[in-house]
Amino acid sequence: MYNKNINMSHFDITSDIFQLYYPVSTYNGRSPFQLLLASEFANKKNEIFDRKRHLYYTFSYVVGGSGKLTIAGQDFYPRPHSMFILHKNMAHLGVTNPEDPWHKIYFDVDGWLVEELLRAYSLDDSYFFKDIYLEPYFRKMLGLAKNHANDVHEKAVIIFHKILIKLQNQSSYLNTYSTNVKKTITYIKEYLEKDISMQDISGNVGLSPEHLTRIFKKEVGTTPYLYYLKKRIHLAQVLLKNTNMSVKEIASRLGYKDEFYFSNCFKKYTGVSPLNYRKNSENNSF
């Protein structure tokens, strides 16, 4: 457990770097929800975060600045009034624009309730939200971490829940897809356990692969085939966590040619092997 009296703030006059950092606790592996820390910083001109496997969930709100974020093969460009989620056990890379460095407020959380709430609000494979005003909620979370009351986690989960509702409402508003994109998503979900090609996907809606890729990426933010691959990996995660199926059995069920190819694909998108993912899931459960 962190010392609750350690509340750190820093302002470097020579570099103009500003940072508030309030550690709260380390995850105990049992609680459904824990706020681990909250922080605010600005003007880190050389900020780079490159993780092959994130150990918890990070929610970041961009107050100012710009930069590039890569998650699961997708590129995003967080700017003011945007928010991004760094999911647990996933790889990501973030680089601030040194000419216009990020000013961010973020908090780290962990616990099985985090995962369940993300899934309940259909946000378990969502990473980036733009044009959304959430600064008051993030500042409340920052205040909770700073004051570190005995009921900090109980109050934090209420704020967290409100943030998810806002994100889900925006997601529902934005995801008014065209007919061809809706048909593509439905087709992909029906064939997740099959080894299908981009030609199969585009043929289902009667468009060329290039044409479908253009309209799908414009509306969804990723290509149809990458969307298909991500959904397959997510299904594999569910099977690893909730069944006793072997890696070989899961690979066969999902239509991979062998367990080694499946393991390489899984690690590429999650940053961890299937066996280690299962082991980590078991360690973080009751």
mmCIF file of C-alpha atoms in Angstrom:
data_model
loop_
_atom_site.group_PDB
_atom_site.id
_atom_site.type_symbol
_atom_site.label_atom_id
_atom_site.label_comp_id
_atom_site.label_asym_id
_atom_site.label_seq_id
_atom_site.Cartn_x
_atom_site.Cartn_y
_atom_site.Cartn_z
ATOM 1 C CA MET A 1 0.000 0.000 0.000
ATOM 2 C CA TYR A 2 1.266 3.446 -0.843
ATOM 3 C CA ASN A 3 1.700 5.974 1.932
ATOM 4 C CA LYS A 4 -1.395 8.141 1.739
ATOM 5 C CA ASN A 5 0.627 11.173 2.769
ATOM 6 C CA ILE A 6 2.731 11.004 -0.398
ATOM 7 C CA ASN A 7 1.051 13.630 -2.569
ATOM 8 C CA MET A 8 3.538 14.976 -5.055
ATOM 9 C CA SER A 9 3.422 18.066 -7.232
ATOM 10 C CA HIS A 10 6.221 19.361 -9.384
ATOM 11 C CA PHE A 11 6.838 22.438 -11.488
ATOM 12 C CA ASP A 12 10.189 22.814 -13.214
ATOM 13 C CA ILE A 13 10.718 26.481 -14.132
ATOM 14 C CA THR A 14 13.570 25.647 -16.515
ATOM 15 C CA SER A 15 11.553 23.158 -18.567
ATOM 16 C CA ASP A 16 7.982 24.319 -17.802
ATOM 17 C CA ILE A 17 7.055 20.733 -16.915
ATOM 18 C CA PHE A 18 4.097 20.582 -14.557
ATOM 19 C CA GLN A 19 2.999 17.408 -12.798
ATOM 20 C CA LEU A 20 0.636 16.343 -10.039
ATOM 21 C CA TYR A 21 0.943 12.704 -8.999
ATOM 22 C CA TYR A 22 -1.229 11.079 -6.342
ATOM 23 C CA PRO A 23 -0.650 7.355 -5.707
ATOM 24 C CA VAL A 24 -3.490 5.647 -3.865
ATOM 25 C CA SER A 25 -2.895 1.895 -3.625
ATOM 26 C CA THR A 26 -1.463 -1.186 -5.271
ATOM 27 C CA TYR A 27 -3.951 -3.765 -6.521
ATOM 28 C CA ASN A 28 -4.505 -6.503 -3.951
ATOM 29 C CA GLY A 29 -5.720 -9.068 -6.497
ATOM 30 C CA ARG A 30 -9.084 -9.489 -4.758
ATOM 31 C CA SER A 31 -11.068 -6.243 -4.749
ATOM 32 C CA PRO A 32 -13.621 -5.755 -7.534
ATOM 33 C CA PHE A 33 -12.472 -2.163 -8.066
ATOM 34 C CA GLN A 34 -9.466 -0.163 -6.946
ATOM 35 C CA LEU A 35 -8.258 3.310 -7.845
ATOM 36 C CA LEU A 36 -4.479 2.947 -8.081
ATOM 37 C CA LEU A 37 -3.417 6.519 -8.813
ATOM 38 C CA ALA A 38 -4.398 9.759 -10.514
ATOM 39 C CA SER A 39 -2.149 12.308 -12.143
ATOM 40 C CA GLU A 40 -2.076 15.488 -14.195
ATOM 41 C CA PHE A 41 0.865 16.730 -16.204
ATOM 42 C CA ALA A 42 1.726 19.133 -19.005
ATOM 43 C CA ASN A 43 4.633 20.103 -21.252
ATOM 44 C CA LYS A 44 6.501 16.776 -21.248
ATOM 45 C CA LYS A 45 7.991 17.416 -24.671
ATOM 46 C CA ASN A 46 9.728 14.043 -24.840
ATOM 47 C CA GLU A 47 6.874 11.895 -23.516
ATOM 48 C CA ILE A 48 6.822 8.376 -24.964
ATOM 49 C CA PHE A 49 5.038 5.396 -23.442
ATOM 50 C CA ASP A 50 5.685 2.040 -25.070
ATOM 51 C CA ARG A 51 4.341 -1.023 -23.269
ATOM 52 C CA LYS A 52 4.127 -4.567 -24.608
ATOM 53 C CA ARG A 53 1.669 -5.579 -21.900
ATOM 54 C CA HIS A 54 -0.173 -3.034 -19.785
ATOM 55 C CA LEU A 55 -0.650 -4.157 -16.178
ATOM 56 C CA TYR A 56 -3.898 -2.283 -15.421
ATOM 57 C CA TYR A 57 -6.478 0.011 -17.037
ATOM 58 C CA THR A 58 -5.551 3.629 -17.719
ATOM 59 C CA PHE A 59 -8.118 6.296 -18.609
ATOM 60 C CA SER A 60 -6.590 9.496 -20.013
ATOM 61 C CA TYR A 61 -8.319 12.776 -20.803
ATOM 62 C CA VAL A 62 -6.522 15.261 -23.048
ATOM 63 C CA VAL A 63 -6.859 18.848 -21.835
ATOM 64 C CA GLY A 64 -4.432 20.244 -24.400
ATOM 65 C CA GLY A 65 -1.716 19.390 -26.877
ATOM 66 C CA SER A 66 -1.481 16.673 -29.494
ATOM 67 C CA GLY A 67 0.279 13.426 -30.298
ATOM 68 C CA LYS A 68 -0.079 9.951 -31.768
ATOM 69 C CA LEU A 69 -1.352 6.792 -30.088
ATOM 70 C CA THR A 70 -1.171 3.266 -31.531
ATOM 71 C CA ILE A 71 -3.284 0.454 -30.070
ATOM 72 C CA ALA A 72 -3.977 -2.941 -31.679
ATOM 73 C CA GLY A 73 -2.593 -1.752 -34.998
ATOM 74 C CA GLN A 74 -4.798 1.351 -35.069
ATOM 75 C CA ASP A 75 -3.476 4.918 -35.055
ATOM 76 C CA PHE A 76 -5.266 7.669 -33.126
ATOM 77 C CA TYR A 77 -4.428 11.347 -32.707
ATOM 78 C CA PRO A 78 -5.597 12.560 -29.276
ATOM 79 C CA ARG A 79 -6.247 16.299 -29.090
ATOM 80 C CA PRO A 80 -8.092 18.532 -26.595
ATOM 81 C CA HIS A 81 -11.442 17.146 -25.415
ATOM 82 C CA SER A 82 -10.594 13.588 -26.399
ATOM 83 C CA MET A 83 -10.135 10.539 -24.199
ATOM 84 C CA PHE A 84 -8.403 7.212 -24.613
ATOM 85 C CA ILE A 85 -8.365 3.905 -22.748
ATOM 86 C CA LEU A 86 -5.241 1.784 -22.351
ATOM 87 C CA HIS A 87 -6.635 -1.678 -21.707
ATOM 88 C CA LYS A 88 -5.080 -4.201 -19.383
ATOM 89 C CA ASN A 89 -2.855 -6.861 -20.988
ATOM 90 C CA MET A 90 -2.684 -4.964 -24.281
ATOM 91 C CA ALA A 91 0.272 -3.369 -26.032
ATOM 92 C CA HIS A 92 0.305 0.312 -26.953
ATOM 93 C CA LEU A 93 2.599 3.131 -28.043
ATOM 94 C CA GLY A 94 2.055 6.829 -27.388
ATOM 95 C CA VAL A 95 4.214 9.744 -28.535
ATOM 96 C CA THR A 96 3.478 13.386 -27.757
ATOM 97 C CA ASN A 97 4.050 16.149 -30.284
ATOM 98 C CA PRO A 98 7.180 17.949 -28.953
ATOM 99 C CA GLU A 99 5.964 21.189 -30.538
ATOM 100 C CA ASP A 100 2.578 20.862 -28.848
ATOM 101 C CA PRO A 101 2.990 18.423 -25.918
ATOM 102 C CA TRP A 102 0.030 16.817 -24.241
ATOM 103 C CA HIS A 103 -1.637 18.200 -21.139
ATOM 104 C CA LYS A 104 -3.411 15.179 -19.659
ATOM 105 C CA ILE A 105 -5.322 14.039 -16.617
ATOM 106 C CA TYR A 106 -5.332 10.292 -16.143
ATOM 107 C CA PHE A 107 -6.092 7.608 -13.604
ATOM 108 C CA ASP A 108 -5.251 3.917 -13.247
ATOM 109 C CA VAL A 109 -7.796 1.356 -12.040
ATOM 110 C CA ASP A 110 -7.932 -2.420 -11.713
ATOM 111 C CA GLY A 111 -10.247 -5.193 -10.571
ATOM 112 C CA TRP A 112 -12.696 -7.610 -12.148
ATOM 113 C CA LEU A 113 -15.511 -5.043 -11.954
ATOM 114 C CA VAL A 114 -13.606 -2.762 -14.358
ATOM 115 C CA GLU A 115 -13.577 -5.481 -17.004
ATOM 116 C CA GLU A 116 -17.217 -6.413 -16.396
ATOM 117 C CA LEU A 117 -18.422 -2.805 -16.636
ATOM 118 C CA LEU A 118 -16.475 -2.216 -19.845
ATOM 119 C CA ARG A 119 -18.058 -5.322 -21.319
ATOM 120 C CA ALA A 120 -21.530 -4.378 -20.070
ATOM 121 C CA TYR A 121 -21.302 -0.989 -21.793
ATOM 122 C CA SER A 122 -19.795 -2.523 -24.976
ATOM 123 C CA LEU A 123 -16.554 -0.625 -24.418
ATOM 124 C CA ASP A 124 -14.256 -3.623 -24.019
ATOM 125 C CA ASP A 125 -12.728 -3.097 -27.461
ATOM 126 C CA SER A 126 -13.025 0.700 -27.585
ATOM 127 C CA TYR A 127 -9.896 2.806 -27.295
ATOM 128 C CA PHE A 128 -10.434 6.392 -28.393
ATOM 129 C CA PHE A 129 -13.185 9.004 -28.085
ATOM 130 C CA LYS A 130 -13.009 12.476 -29.562
ATOM 131 C CA ASP A 131 -15.039 15.630 -28.977
ATOM 132 C CA ILE A 132 -16.198 14.580 -25.526
ATOM 133 C CA TYR A 133 -16.068 16.821 -22.448
ATOM 134 C CA LEU A 134 -15.129 14.797 -19.373
ATOM 135 C CA GLU A 135 -12.691 17.096 -17.595
ATOM 136 C CA PRO A 136 -14.902 17.637 -14.479
ATOM 137 C CA TYR A 137 -15.099 13.874 -13.882
ATOM 138 C CA PHE A 138 -11.344 13.447 -14.238
ATOM 139 C CA ARG A 139 -10.700 16.358 -11.879
ATOM 140 C CA LYS A 140 -13.011 14.755 -9.323
ATOM 141 C CA MET A 141 -11.002 11.542 -9.616
ATOM 142 C CA LEU A 142 -7.809 13.562 -9.174
ATOM 143 C CA GLY A 143 -9.283 15.162 -6.050
ATOM 144 C CA LEU A 144 -10.237 11.774 -4.601
ATOM 145 C CA ALA A 145 -6.694 10.497 -5.079
ATOM 146 C CA LYS A 146 -5.238 13.644 -3.526
ATOM 147 C CA ASN A 147 -7.444 13.559 -0.421
ATOM 148 C CA HIS A 148 -7.246 9.761 -0.089
ATOM 149 C CA ALA A 149 -10.220 9.277 2.237
ATOM 150 C CA ASN A 150 -11.039 5.848 3.640
ATOM 151 C CA ASP A 151 -13.887 5.454 1.142
ATOM 152 C CA VAL A 152 -11.806 6.554 -1.857
ATOM 153 C CA HIS A 153 -12.503 3.385 -3.869
ATOM 154 C CA GLU A 154 -16.256 3.478 -3.212
ATOM 155 C CA LYS A 155 -16.445 7.095 -4.395
ATOM 156 C CA ALA A 156 -14.095 6.448 -7.321
ATOM 157 C CA VAL A 157 -16.228 3.628 -8.735
ATOM 158 C CA ILE A 158 -19.245 5.975 -8.853
ATOM 159 C CA ILE A 159 -17.298 8.532 -10.902
ATOM 160 C CA PHE A 160 -15.904 5.730 -13.052
ATOM 161 C CA HIS A 161 -19.425 4.479 -13.746
ATOM 162 C CA LYS A 162 -20.555 7.968 -14.796
ATOM 163 C CA ILE A 163 -17.618 8.226 -17.207
ATOM 164 C CA LEU A 164 -18.557 4.897 -18.808
ATOM 165 C CA ILE A 165 -22.154 6.054 -19.261
ATOM 166 C CA LYS A 166 -20.920 9.181 -21.066
ATOM 167 C CA LEU A 167 -18.628 7.101 -23.269
ATOM 168 C CA GLN A 168 -21.342 4.582 -24.073
ATOM 169 C CA ASN A 169 -23.788 7.341 -24.984
ATOM 170 C CA GLN A 170 -21.275 8.869 -27.377
ATOM 171 C CA SER A 171 -20.390 5.472 -28.797
ATOM 172 C CA SER A 172 -24.056 4.715 -29.473
ATOM 173 C CA TYR A 173 -24.453 8.099 -31.153
ATOM 174 C CA LEU A 174 -21.397 7.714 -33.366
ATOM 175 C CA ASN A 175 -21.991 4.109 -34.338
ATOM 176 C CA THR A 176 -24.868 4.833 -36.695
ATOM 177 C CA TYR A 177 -23.242 2.822 -39.450
ATOM 178 C CA SER A 178 -24.279 2.590 -43.074
ATOM 179 C CA THR A 179 -26.041 -0.522 -44.344
ATOM 180 C CA ASN A 180 -22.922 -2.058 -45.896
ATOM 181 C CA VAL A 181 -20.887 -1.529 -42.737
ATOM 182 C CA LYS A 182 -23.646 -3.022 -40.564
ATOM 183 C CA LYS A 183 -23.862 -6.042 -42.887
ATOM 184 C CA THR A 184 -20.092 -6.437 -42.711
ATOM 185 C CA ILE A 185 -20.042 -6.353 -38.906
ATOM 186 C CA THR A 186 -22.877 -8.892 -38.745
ATOM 187 C CA TYR A 187 -21.077 -11.187 -41.197
ATOM 188 C CA ILE A 188 -17.816 -10.970 -39.243
ATOM 189 C CA LYS A 189 -19.546 -11.826 -35.958
ATOM 190 C CA GLU A 190 -21.222 -14.832 -37.587
ATOM 191 C CA TYR A 191 -17.916 -16.168 -38.927
ATOM 192 C CA LEU A 192 -15.566 -15.440 -36.024
ATOM 193 C CA GLU A 193 -14.844 -19.140 -35.646
ATOM 194 C CA LYS A 194 -13.962 -19.517 -39.320
ATOM 195 C CA ASP A 195 -10.808 -18.620 -41.227
ATOM 196 C CA ILE A 196 -12.164 -16.080 -43.718
ATOM 197 C CA SER A 197 -10.392 -13.683 -46.070
ATOM 198 C CA MET A 198 -10.931 -10.045 -46.963
ATOM 199 C CA GLN A 199 -12.373 -11.277 -50.256
ATOM 200 C CA ASP A 200 -14.962 -13.304 -48.329
ATOM 201 C CA ILE A 201 -15.893 -10.269 -46.234
ATOM 202 C CA SER A 202 -16.230 -7.857 -49.158
ATOM 203 C CA GLY A 203 -18.002 -10.431 -51.309
ATOM 204 C CA ASN A 204 -20.754 -10.693 -48.712
ATOM 205 C CA VAL A 205 -21.806 -7.095 -49.438
ATOM 206 C CA GLY A 206 -20.971 -7.129 -53.146
ATOM 207 C CA LEU A 207 -18.179 -4.553 -52.976
ATOM 208 C CA SER A 208 -14.515 -4.703 -53.897
ATOM 209 C CA PRO A 209 -12.091 -5.145 -50.971
ATOM 210 C CA GLU A 210 -10.681 -1.669 -51.617
ATOM 211 C CA HIS A 211 -14.082 0.050 -51.674
ATOM 212 C CA LEU A 212 -15.324 -1.701 -48.541
ATOM 213 C CA THR A 213 -12.069 -0.955 -46.720
ATOM 214 C CA ARG A 214 -12.415 2.762 -47.475
ATOM 215 C CA ILE A 215 -15.986 3.122 -46.207
ATOM 216 C CA PHE A 216 -15.493 0.761 -43.249
ATOM 217 C CA LYS A 217 -12.368 2.561 -42.039
ATOM 218 C CA LYS A 218 -14.074 5.937 -42.408
ATOM 219 C CA GLU A 219 -17.000 4.864 -40.207
ATOM 220 C CA VAL A 220 -15.413 2.396 -37.777
ATOM 221 C CA GLY A 221 -11.836 3.660 -37.628
ATOM 222 C CA THR A 222 -10.173 0.423 -38.696
ATOM 223 C CA THR A 223 -10.180 -1.962 -41.654
ATOM 224 C CA PRO A 224 -12.730 -4.796 -41.918
ATOM 225 C CA TYR A 225 -10.046 -7.462 -41.730
ATOM 226 C CA LEU A 226 -8.331 -5.960 -38.696
ATOM 227 C CA TYR A 227 -11.744 -5.669 -37.038
ATOM 228 C CA TYR A 228 -12.277 -9.379 -37.737
ATOM 229 C CA LEU A 229 -8.857 -10.309 -36.324
ATOM 230 C CA LYS A 230 -9.409 -8.259 -33.150
ATOM 231 C CA LYS A 231 -12.802 -9.857 -32.522
ATOM 232 C CA ARG A 232 -11.262 -13.323 -32.909
ATOM 233 C CA ILE A 233 -8.553 -12.488 -30.388
ATOM 234 C CA HIS A 234 -11.185 -11.170 -27.982
ATOM 235 C CA LEU A 235 -13.137 -14.425 -28.326
ATOM 236 C CA ALA A 236 -9.919 -16.324 -27.640
ATOM 237 C CA GLN A 237 -9.440 -14.250 -24.472
ATOM 238 C CA VAL A 238 -12.943 -15.177 -23.299
ATOM 239 C CA LEU A 239 -12.277 -18.887 -23.915
ATOM 240 C CA LEU A 240 -8.897 -18.761 -22.172
ATOM 241 C CA LYS A 241 -10.366 -17.034 -19.143
ATOM 242 C CA ASN A 242 -13.645 -18.908 -18.783
ATOM 243 C CA THR A 243 -13.017 -22.463 -20.053
ATOM 244 C CA ASN A 244 -10.537 -25.288 -19.529
ATOM 245 C CA MET A 245 -9.916 -25.668 -23.257
ATOM 246 C CA SER A 246 -6.259 -26.067 -24.194
ATOM 247 C CA VAL A 247 -4.513 -23.559 -26.444
ATOM 248 C CA LYS A 248 -4.542 -26.185 -29.191
ATOM 249 C CA GLU A 249 -8.293 -26.713 -28.801
ATOM 250 C CA ILE A 250 -8.995 -22.972 -28.892
ATOM 251 C CA ALA A 251 -6.819 -22.549 -31.980
ATOM 252 C CA SER A 252 -8.707 -25.367 -33.702
ATOM 253 C CA ARG A 253 -12.109 -23.989 -32.708
ATOM 254 C CA LEU A 254 -11.231 -20.564 -34.131
ATOM 255 C CA GLY A 255 -9.977 -22.021 -37.399
ATOM 256 C CA TYR A 256 -6.256 -21.322 -37.012
ATOM 257 C CA LYS A 257 -4.006 -23.722 -38.912
ATOM 258 C CA ASP A 258 -2.079 -24.654 -35.757
ATOM 259 C CA GLU A 259 -1.579 -23.565 -32.152
ATOM 260 C CA PHE A 260 1.791 -21.933 -32.863
ATOM 261 C CA TYR A 261 0.378 -19.595 -35.497
ATOM 262 C CA PHE A 262 -2.520 -18.805 -33.168
ATOM 263 C CA SER A 263 -0.119 -18.055 -30.290
ATOM 264 C CA ASN A 264 1.903 -15.682 -32.475
ATOM 265 C CA CYS A 265 -1.250 -13.838 -33.576
ATOM 266 C CA PHE A 266 -2.527 -13.642 -30.003
ATOM 267 C CA LYS A 267 0.746 -12.220 -28.691
ATOM 268 C CA LYS A 268 0.933 -9.706 -31.543
ATOM 269 C CA TYR A 269 -2.356 -8.099 -30.505
ATOM 270 C CA THR A 270 -2.216 -8.525 -26.721
ATOM 271 C CA GLY A 271 1.501 -8.410 -25.961
ATOM 272 C CA VAL A 272 1.345 -11.708 -24.052
ATOM 273 C CA SER A 273 1.110 -15.403 -24.972
ATOM 274 C CA PRO A 274 -2.192 -17.317 -24.540
ATOM 275 C CA LEU A 275 -0.798 -19.342 -21.638
ATOM 276 C CA ASN A 276 0.473 -16.253 -19.835
ATOM 277 C CA TYR A 277 -2.840 -14.484 -20.441
ATOM 278 C CA ARG A 278 -4.665 -17.402 -18.800
ATOM 279 C CA LYS A 279 -2.195 -17.440 -15.920
ATOM 280 C CA ASN A 280 -2.574 -13.684 -15.355
ATOM 281 C CA SER A 281 -6.374 -13.985 -15.453
ATOM 282 C CA GLU A 282 -6.293 -16.736 -12.824
ATOM 283 C CA ASN A 283 -3.994 -14.694 -10.585
ATOM 284 C CA ASN A 284 -6.351 -11.700 -10.747
ATOM 285 C CA SER A 285 -9.520 -13.629 -9.948
ATOM 286 C CA PHE A 286 -10.994 -14.507 -6.581
#
